[in-house]
Amino acid sequence: MGQLVSNLKKAREKAREEKRAEAHSDAIDHQIIQDSIRSKKECNILLLGSRGSGKSTIVKQMQIIHQDGFDTRERAEYRTTIYKNVLDSAATLARVIRRRAQLGALPTGRVSARPGTAEGPTPAAAVLAQTHAVLTPALADAIWHVARAPAVEKLVDEHPADFYLMDCVGYFFSAIHRIADPTYIPSEEDILHARAESTAIIETRFSMGGLAICILDVGGQRNERRKWMHCFESVTSIIFCAAVSEYDRVLEEEPRMATLQNRMRESLYLFESVINSRWFLRTSVILFLTKIDVLKRKLPKVPLGHYFPEYTGGNDLQKAAKYILWKFMQKNRAKLPVYPHLTQANDTKNIRLVFAVVKETIQQRALKDSGILE
Ligand SMILES: Nc1nc2c(ncn2[C@@H]2O[C@H](COP(=O)(O)OP(=O)(O)OP(=O)(O)O)[C@@H](O)[C@H]2O)c(=O)[nH]1
Ligand SMILES: [Mg+2]
């Protein structure tokens, strides 16, 4: 009798085991089928463009617009990047101030004054000039005062091409005390301004008005571009990002070259190789001319014609944007349809509007691919 009960128990256990294995196998089969359905229906968007052109910022916008944005934990994770942006920019500024002061372009190392202290002016530049690993309150204070010093503002305005300051520097410096607060948690706007170079291909999936989208973000640095090829197959649309404000910038990736490559020319060259590539004959190409806000601020101070002599439109924003767009369109030898948009990638309102149009473009391509549209 005991033996019988034990055998029955074993048989029941075995049956349960088999059922579990079967359920597990069914779940795997289900996932495979779902994946295959999804990969057929999914629109693959590939973000291309040179370094710092706004690709990852577009992905962040998709997370804000089409997903749930960033929760507190995710926002807190951006602190390190933002501190690094601030400290790196402060170090660059300190280097420039020191060099200029040595050359006599600035009166002394004591660039900024906190009025009315018994000790006299705060030696903010001296604080800034030290190597900092953390954003201390003293450093935050120094940054605040230095960034506001008329001599420094003039220096940055008049020599924008002499040194590289990130586009986000003005935004972060003006919020420096908030950032230096020990309880600081970045806002979504801070995250959109944060700068971290991409060094891997990142896939993000979301749904946009019934369309299943898989967006691929790559790194734009020269040594990252070898990886781009791996993403070329089955791409529905390309969003090529190019920063319109970079006409006076050079690539820091090749500091030892005799003549530094102009960033805008590099971007034009890159666009030319993408748009005339055999890979993308059936792909819709969306051109995002980003940093239109930076172009607006920069044009009156840095003449576009100085870097592109054939341009004669002065500091008229529309004319300048039209000229830059024309330069890109000139590269389209394959005469592929190109859908251009002037954008400010870190402005959610603007990207929301732009993507309402982009969605139509992507949808048309998807319908053509499925044979529903000619
Ligand atoms: N003002 C302004 N800043 C922008 C705009 N687009 C991007 N930025 C900023 O430019 C910096 C670089 O943007 P990213 O999105 O990281 O550039 P990326 O193309 O992903 O760069 P890589 O990963 O190096 O290829 C970030 O600090 C962004 O906030 C824009 O339209 N206007
Ligand atoms: Mg990136």
Short mmCIF file of C-alpha atoms and ligand atoms in Angstrom, two decimals:
data_model
loop_
_atom_site.label_atom_id
_atom_site.label_comp_id
_atom_site.label_asym_id
_atom_site.label_seq_id
_atom_site.Cartn_x
_atom_site.Cartn_y
_atom_site.Cartn_z
CA MET A 1 0.00 0.00 0.00
CA GLY A 2 2.80 2.39 0.99
CA GLN A 3 4.59 1.59 -2.27
CA LEU A 4 1.39 2.31 -4.25
CA VAL A 5 0.93 5.74 -2.62
CA SER A 6 4.56 6.60 -3.26
CA ASN A 7 4.26 5.59 -6.95
CA LEU A 8 1.08 7.63 -7.33
CA LYS A 9 2.82 10.66 -5.79
CA LYS A 10 5.78 10.27 -8.16
CA ALA A 11 3.46 9.97 -11.18
CA ARG A 12 1.57 13.12 -10.13
CA GLU A 13 4.84 15.01 -9.63
CA LYS A 14 6.05 13.88 -13.06
CA ALA A 15 2.79 15.01 -14.68
CA ARG A 16 3.11 18.41 -13.00
CA GLU A 17 6.72 18.66 -14.18
CA GLU A 18 5.70 17.85 -17.75
CA LYS A 19 2.90 20.41 -17.61
CA ARG A 20 5.33 23.09 -16.40
CA ALA A 21 7.80 22.26 -19.20
CA GLU A 22 4.97 22.34 -21.74
CA ALA A 23 3.76 25.75 -20.47
CA HIS A 24 7.31 27.07 -20.62
CA SER A 25 7.71 25.79 -24.18
CA ASP A 26 4.34 27.32 -25.15
CA ALA A 27 5.43 30.66 -23.71
CA ILE A 28 8.63 30.56 -25.78
CA ASP A 29 6.65 29.66 -28.94
CA HIS A 30 4.23 32.49 -28.21
CA GLN A 31 7.10 34.96 -27.80
CA ILE A 32 8.69 33.80 -31.08
CA ILE A 33 5.39 34.25 -32.92
CA GLN A 34 4.84 37.68 -31.30
CA ASP A 35 8.36 38.76 -32.18
CA SER A 36 7.94 37.67 -35.77
CA ILE A 37 4.58 39.46 -36.08
CA ARG A 38 6.08 42.52 -34.45
CA SER A 39 9.20 42.56 -36.65
CA LYS A 40 6.96 42.42 -39.74
CA LYS A 41 4.73 45.24 -38.58
CA GLU A 42 7.35 47.36 -36.85
CA CYS A 43 8.69 50.47 -38.56
CA ASN A 44 12.42 50.65 -38.04
CA ILE A 45 13.69 54.20 -37.82
CA LEU A 46 17.42 54.74 -37.91
CA LEU A 47 18.84 57.95 -36.46
CA LEU A 48 22.02 59.00 -38.25
CA GLY A 49 24.14 62.14 -38.20
CA SER A 50 27.41 63.43 -36.85
CA ARG A 51 28.40 63.79 -33.23
CA GLY A 52 26.24 66.08 -31.11
CA SER A 53 23.63 66.60 -33.83
CA GLY A 54 20.71 65.72 -31.51
CA LYS A 55 20.01 62.01 -32.18
CA SER A 56 19.83 60.89 -28.56
CA THR A 57 17.83 64.00 -27.69
CA ILE A 58 15.18 62.86 -30.19
CA VAL A 59 15.02 59.46 -28.47
CA LYS A 60 14.56 61.19 -25.08
CA GLN A 61 11.72 63.18 -26.62
CA MET A 62 10.08 59.96 -27.80
CA GLN A 63 10.29 58.64 -24.24
CA ILE A 64 8.58 61.83 -23.00
CA ILE A 65 5.95 62.04 -25.76
CA HIS A 66 5.14 58.40 -26.46
CA GLN A 67 6.14 56.60 -23.26
CA ASP A 68 5.81 57.59 -19.63
CA GLY A 69 8.71 60.04 -19.56
CA PHE A 70 11.38 59.59 -16.87
CA ASP A 71 10.56 58.38 -13.37
CA THR A 72 12.42 59.70 -10.30
CA ARG A 73 15.03 56.94 -10.40
CA GLU A 74 15.77 57.54 -14.09
CA ARG A 75 15.94 61.30 -13.53
CA ALA A 76 18.33 60.85 -10.60
CA GLU A 77 20.60 58.75 -12.82
CA TYR A 78 21.18 61.79 -15.06
CA ARG A 79 22.83 63.69 -12.19
CA THR A 80 26.28 62.27 -12.97
CA THR A 81 26.07 63.35 -16.61
CA ILE A 82 24.91 66.83 -15.67
CA TYR A 83 27.63 67.30 -13.04
CA LYS A 84 30.16 66.18 -15.64
CA ASN A 85 28.78 68.63 -18.23
CA VAL A 86 29.06 71.44 -15.67
CA LEU A 87 32.56 70.52 -14.44
CA ASP A 88 33.95 69.99 -17.96
CA SER A 89 32.53 73.31 -19.13
CA ALA A 90 33.87 75.10 -16.04
CA ALA A 91 37.32 73.62 -16.72
CA THR A 92 37.21 74.85 -20.35
CA LEU A 93 36.11 78.30 -19.24
CA ALA A 94 38.87 78.43 -16.61
CA ARG A 95 41.48 77.45 -19.23
CA VAL A 96 40.29 80.19 -21.57
CA ILE A 97 40.18 82.82 -18.84
CA ARG A 98 43.69 81.95 -17.71
CA ARG A 99 45.05 82.04 -21.26
CA ARG A 100 43.31 85.30 -22.08
CA ALA A 101 44.39 86.90 -18.80
CA GLN A 102 47.99 85.95 -19.57
CA LEU A 103 47.61 87.57 -22.97
CA GLY A 104 46.20 90.66 -21.30
CA ALA A 105 42.73 90.26 -22.81
CA LEU A 106 41.19 90.18 -19.34
CA PRO A 107 42.22 92.61 -16.58
CA THR A 108 43.32 90.07 -13.91
CA GLY A 109 42.56 86.60 -12.68
CA ARG A 110 39.90 88.19 -10.45
CA VAL A 111 37.25 88.30 -13.09
CA SER A 112 34.14 88.47 -11.03
CA ALA A 113 33.21 90.49 -7.99
CA ARG A 114 30.65 89.74 -5.33
CA PRO A 115 29.86 93.32 -4.39
CA GLY A 116 30.13 94.59 -0.86
CA THR A 117 32.19 91.88 0.89
CA ALA A 118 34.79 93.08 3.37
CA GLU A 119 37.50 91.02 1.63
CA GLY A 120 36.80 92.71 -1.68
CA PRO A 121 36.09 90.93 -4.93
CA THR A 122 35.68 87.13 -4.90
CA PRO A 123 38.52 85.49 -6.79
CA ALA A 124 36.03 83.42 -8.73
CA ALA A 125 38.40 82.74 -11.61
CA ALA A 126 40.96 81.40 -9.15
CA VAL A 127 38.37 79.01 -7.71
CA LEU A 128 37.38 77.99 -11.22
CA ALA A 129 40.97 77.46 -12.28
CA GLN A 130 41.52 74.64 -9.81
CA THR A 131 40.79 71.10 -10.85
CA HIS A 132 37.45 70.06 -9.43
CA ALA A 133 36.05 66.59 -9.20
CA VAL A 134 32.85 67.60 -7.44
CA LEU A 135 30.44 70.48 -7.73
CA THR A 136 31.01 72.14 -4.35
CA PRO A 137 28.94 75.18 -3.25
CA ALA A 138 32.10 77.34 -3.61
CA LEU A 139 32.56 76.18 -7.18
CA ALA A 140 28.88 76.65 -7.97
CA ASP A 141 29.19 80.21 -6.66
CA ALA A 142 32.32 80.85 -8.69
CA ILE A 143 30.65 79.55 -11.86
CA TRP A 144 27.62 81.73 -11.21
CA HIS A 145 29.72 84.88 -10.88
CA VAL A 146 32.20 84.13 -13.65
CA ALA A 147 29.51 83.26 -16.18
CA ARG A 148 27.91 86.62 -15.52
CA ALA A 149 31.05 88.74 -15.66
CA PRO A 150 30.74 91.14 -18.61
CA ALA A 151 34.36 90.50 -19.64
CA VAL A 152 33.75 86.75 -19.81
CA GLU A 153 30.41 87.11 -21.60
CA LYS A 154 32.16 89.30 -24.17
CA LEU A 155 34.97 86.79 -24.52
CA VAL A 156 32.54 83.90 -25.15
CA ASP A 157 30.45 85.98 -27.56
CA GLU A 158 33.35 87.33 -29.55
CA HIS A 159 35.42 84.17 -29.80
CA PRO A 160 32.91 81.34 -30.16
CA ALA A 161 35.15 79.49 -32.59
CA ASP A 162 38.28 79.60 -30.39
CA PHE A 163 37.15 77.04 -27.86
CA TYR A 164 34.42 74.44 -27.56
CA LEU A 165 31.74 75.06 -25.00
CA MET A 166 28.78 72.68 -25.07
CA ASP A 167 25.50 74.15 -26.25
CA CYS A 168 23.96 73.29 -22.88
CA VAL A 169 26.47 75.34 -20.89
CA GLY A 170 24.38 78.53 -20.67
CA TYR A 171 21.35 76.55 -19.52
CA PHE A 172 23.21 74.62 -16.80
CA PHE A 173 25.29 77.58 -15.60
CA SER A 174 22.18 79.69 -15.12
CA ALA A 175 20.70 76.88 -12.97
CA ILE A 176 23.95 76.15 -11.14
CA HIS A 177 22.69 76.68 -7.58
CA ARG A 178 19.71 74.38 -8.15
CA ILE A 179 22.08 71.74 -9.60
CA ALA A 180 24.61 72.07 -6.77
CA ASP A 181 21.90 71.53 -4.14
CA PRO A 182 22.45 68.15 -2.40
CA THR A 183 18.80 67.20 -2.97
CA TYR A 184 18.97 67.95 -6.71
CA ILE A 185 16.94 65.67 -8.99
CA PRO A 186 17.11 66.63 -12.69
CA SER A 187 13.90 67.73 -14.41
CA GLU A 188 12.93 66.45 -17.87
CA GLU A 189 14.15 69.73 -19.33
CA ASP A 190 17.54 69.19 -17.63
CA ILE A 191 17.68 65.68 -19.13
CA LEU A 192 16.97 67.05 -22.60
CA HIS A 193 19.91 69.44 -22.18
CA ALA A 194 22.30 66.82 -20.78
CA ARG A 195 25.11 65.73 -23.07
CA ALA A 196 26.58 62.21 -23.14
CA GLU A 197 28.22 60.79 -26.25
CA SER A 198 26.63 57.57 -27.49
CA THR A 199 29.03 54.68 -27.77
CA ALA A 200 26.60 51.84 -28.47
CA ILE A 201 23.57 51.21 -30.64
CA ILE A 202 20.45 51.65 -28.54
CA GLU A 203 17.02 50.33 -29.57
CA THR A 204 13.88 51.99 -28.22
CA ARG A 205 10.38 50.64 -28.89
CA PHE A 206 7.15 52.55 -28.59
CA SER A 207 3.82 52.96 -30.28
CA MET A 208 2.96 56.13 -32.17
CA GLY A 209 -0.71 56.45 -33.12
CA GLY A 210 -1.11 52.73 -33.80
CA LEU A 211 2.28 52.38 -35.47
CA ALA A 212 4.79 50.12 -33.74
CA ILE A 213 8.11 51.92 -33.89
CA CYS A 214 11.63 50.69 -33.22
CA ILE A 215 14.05 53.60 -33.19
CA LEU A 216 17.79 52.93 -33.38
CA ASP A 217 20.21 55.48 -31.97
CA VAL A 218 23.88 55.26 -32.96
CA GLY A 219 27.01 57.19 -31.99
CA GLY A 220 28.01 59.96 -34.40
CA GLN A 221 31.74 60.07 -33.71
CA ARG A 222 33.95 58.89 -36.57
CA ASN A 223 35.07 55.75 -34.74
CA GLU A 224 31.41 54.85 -34.02
CA ARG A 225 30.36 54.96 -37.66
CA ARG A 226 31.73 51.49 -38.49
CA LYS A 227 28.84 50.11 -36.43
CA TRP A 228 26.20 51.86 -38.52
CA MET A 229 26.26 49.17 -41.24
CA HIS A 230 24.81 46.64 -38.79
CA CYS A 231 21.58 48.62 -38.66
CA PHE A 232 21.06 49.25 -42.38
CA GLU A 233 18.96 46.23 -43.18
CA SER A 234 15.16 46.51 -42.97
CA VAL A 235 15.14 50.21 -42.16
CA THR A 236 11.83 51.89 -42.98
CA SER A 237 12.97 55.47 -42.49
CA ILE A 238 16.13 57.35 -41.71
CA ILE A 239 16.12 60.49 -39.65
CA PHE A 240 19.35 62.27 -40.47
CA CYS A 241 20.22 64.94 -37.90
CA ALA A 242 22.47 67.87 -38.76
CA ALA A 243 23.10 70.83 -36.46
CA VAL A 244 22.66 74.07 -38.44
CA SER A 245 24.66 76.02 -35.85
CA GLU A 246 27.94 74.25 -36.54
CA TYR A 247 29.12 76.26 -39.53
CA ASP A 248 31.98 77.80 -37.52
CA ARG A 249 32.98 74.65 -35.60
CA VAL A 250 35.76 72.19 -36.29
CA LEU A 251 35.94 68.51 -35.44
CA GLU A 252 37.92 68.02 -32.23
CA GLU A 253 38.25 64.36 -33.14
CA GLU A 254 41.28 65.14 -35.28
CA PRO A 255 43.22 67.84 -33.46
CA ARG A 256 46.51 66.79 -35.03
CA MET A 257 45.40 67.33 -38.63
CA ALA A 258 47.00 70.30 -40.39
CA THR A 259 43.63 71.70 -41.44
CA LEU A 260 40.78 70.92 -39.10
CA GLN A 261 37.61 69.67 -40.72
CA ASN A 262 34.69 72.10 -40.54
CA ARG A 263 31.80 70.35 -38.76
CA MET A 264 29.12 71.51 -41.19
CA ARG A 265 31.17 70.27 -44.18
CA GLU A 266 31.71 66.96 -42.40
CA SER A 267 27.96 66.68 -41.86
CA LEU A 268 27.29 67.47 -45.54
CA TYR A 269 29.78 64.83 -46.58
CA LEU A 270 28.16 62.28 -44.26
CA PHE A 271 24.69 63.08 -45.60
CA GLU A 272 26.00 62.67 -49.15
CA SER A 273 27.32 59.19 -48.42
CA VAL A 274 24.08 58.15 -46.72
CA ILE A 275 21.62 59.50 -49.25
CA ASN A 276 23.46 58.14 -52.27
CA SER A 277 23.99 54.72 -50.74
CA ARG A 278 22.41 51.68 -52.43
CA TRP A 279 21.14 50.59 -49.02
CA PHE A 280 18.52 53.29 -48.83
CA LEU A 281 16.92 53.28 -52.28
CA ARG A 282 13.59 52.24 -50.74
CA THR A 283 13.93 54.18 -47.52
CA SER A 284 12.30 57.52 -46.75
CA VAL A 285 14.87 60.03 -45.64
CA ILE A 286 13.81 62.63 -43.11
CA LEU A 287 16.27 65.46 -42.59
CA PHE A 288 16.24 67.15 -39.19
CA LEU A 289 18.14 70.42 -39.28
CA THR A 290 18.59 70.80 -35.53
CA LYS A 291 19.75 73.62 -33.22
CA ILE A 292 17.79 76.29 -35.07
CA ASP A 293 17.64 78.20 -31.73
CA VAL A 294 21.45 78.23 -31.52
CA LEU A 295 21.66 79.41 -35.15
CA LYS A 296 19.31 82.30 -34.33
CA ARG A 297 21.54 83.44 -31.44
CA LYS A 298 24.76 82.91 -33.33
CA LEU A 299 24.07 84.46 -36.75
CA PRO A 300 24.33 88.14 -35.67
CA LYS A 301 27.65 87.43 -33.91
CA VAL A 302 29.29 84.97 -36.31
CA PRO A 303 28.63 85.67 -40.02
CA LEU A 304 27.74 82.52 -41.96
CA GLY A 305 29.31 84.09 -45.06
CA HIS A 306 32.66 84.06 -43.31
CA TYR A 307 32.68 80.25 -43.41
CA PHE A 308 30.56 79.72 -46.55
CA PRO A 309 31.52 82.69 -48.80
CA GLU A 310 28.85 81.94 -51.42
CA TYR A 311 26.18 82.80 -48.82
CA THR A 312 25.12 86.44 -49.08
CA GLY A 313 21.95 86.58 -46.95
CA GLY A 314 23.53 88.26 -43.91
CA ASN A 315 22.06 87.44 -40.50
CA ASP A 316 18.54 86.72 -41.75
CA LEU A 317 17.55 83.45 -40.03
CA GLN A 318 15.20 82.30 -42.81
CA LYS A 319 17.77 82.96 -45.52
CA ALA A 320 20.52 81.22 -43.58
CA ALA A 321 18.34 78.14 -42.86
CA LYS A 322 17.24 78.03 -46.51
CA TYR A 323 20.85 78.19 -47.68
CA ILE A 324 21.94 75.37 -45.35
CA LEU A 325 18.99 73.23 -46.46
CA TRP A 326 19.91 73.91 -50.09
CA LYS A 327 23.49 72.76 -49.37
CA PHE A 328 22.15 69.45 -48.04
CA MET A 329 19.70 68.99 -50.93
CA GLN A 330 22.55 69.51 -53.40
CA LYS A 331 24.02 66.25 -52.12
CA ASN A 332 20.95 64.24 -53.11
CA ARG A 333 22.28 62.95 -56.43
CA ALA A 334 20.07 59.85 -56.20
CA LYS A 335 17.07 62.23 -56.13
CA LEU A 336 15.44 60.33 -53.30
CA PRO A 337 12.47 62.03 -51.68
CA VAL A 338 13.82 63.94 -48.69
CA TYR A 339 11.49 65.34 -46.03
CA PRO A 340 13.23 68.25 -44.28
CA HIS A 341 12.30 69.84 -40.94
CA LEU A 342 13.88 72.73 -39.08
CA THR A 343 13.89 71.73 -35.43
CA GLN A 344 14.95 72.49 -31.91
CA ALA A 345 15.52 68.94 -30.71
CA ASN A 346 15.44 69.79 -27.01
CA ASP A 347 12.08 71.57 -27.24
CA THR A 348 9.29 69.03 -26.60
CA LYS A 349 6.56 71.25 -28.09
CA ASN A 350 8.49 71.62 -31.31
CA ILE A 351 9.31 67.90 -31.61
CA ARG A 352 5.69 66.97 -30.89
CA LEU A 353 4.60 69.10 -33.86
CA VAL A 354 7.37 67.85 -36.13
CA PHE A 355 6.61 64.21 -35.31
CA ALA A 356 2.95 64.65 -36.19
CA VAL A 357 4.20 65.21 -39.76
CA VAL A 358 6.99 62.64 -39.55
CA LYS A 359 4.42 60.01 -38.57
CA GLU A 360 2.63 60.54 -41.90
CA THR A 361 5.90 60.07 -43.79
CA ILE A 362 6.71 56.87 -41.93
CA GLN A 363 3.16 55.56 -42.38
CA GLN A 364 3.29 56.15 -46.14
CA ARG A 365 6.56 54.20 -46.35
CA ALA A 366 5.14 51.35 -44.28
CA LEU A 367 2.06 51.18 -46.54
CA LYS A 368 4.27 51.14 -49.62
CA ASP A 369 6.39 48.35 -48.12
CA SER A 370 3.31 46.27 -47.41
CA GLY A 371 2.15 46.71 -51.02
CA ILE A 372 -1.03 48.58 -50.03
CA LEU A 373 0.28 51.78 -51.63
CA GLU A 374 2.16 52.03 -54.90
N1 LIG B 1 20.03 74.33 -28.04
C1 LIG B 1 19.89 73.13 -28.61
N2 LIG B 1 20.58 72.09 -28.11
C2 LIG B 1 20.40 70.89 -28.70
C3 LIG B 1 19.54 70.68 -29.80
N3 LIG B 1 19.62 69.38 -30.16
C4 LIG B 1 20.47 68.80 -29.31
N4 LIG B 1 20.95 69.71 -28.43
C5 LIG B 1 21.94 69.49 -27.38
O1 LIG B 1 23.14 69.07 -28.01
C6 LIG B 1 23.82 68.12 -27.21
C7 LIG B 1 24.09 66.87 -28.02
O2 LIG B 1 22.89 66.19 -28.33
P1 LIG B 1 22.82 64.60 -28.45
O3 LIG B 1 21.39 64.27 -28.67
O4 LIG B 1 23.54 63.96 -27.34
O5 LIG B 1 23.65 64.38 -29.80
P2 LIG B 1 23.94 62.97 -30.54
O6 LIG B 1 23.67 63.21 -31.99
O7 LIG B 1 23.22 61.87 -29.89
O8 LIG B 1 25.52 62.86 -30.32
P3 LIG B 1 26.41 61.50 -30.36
O9 LIG B 1 25.79 60.52 -29.45
O10 LIG B 1 27.78 61.94 -29.91
O11 LIG B 1 26.44 61.06 -31.79
C8 LIG B 1 22.93 67.90 -25.98
O12 LIG B 1 23.42 68.70 -24.93
C9 LIG B 1 21.55 68.38 -26.42
O13 LIG B 1 20.79 68.88 -25.35
C10 LIG B 1 18.82 71.82 -30.31
O14 LIG B 1 18.07 71.74 -31.29
N5 LIG B 1 19.04 73.00 -29.66
MG MG B 2 23.85 60.17 -28.93
#
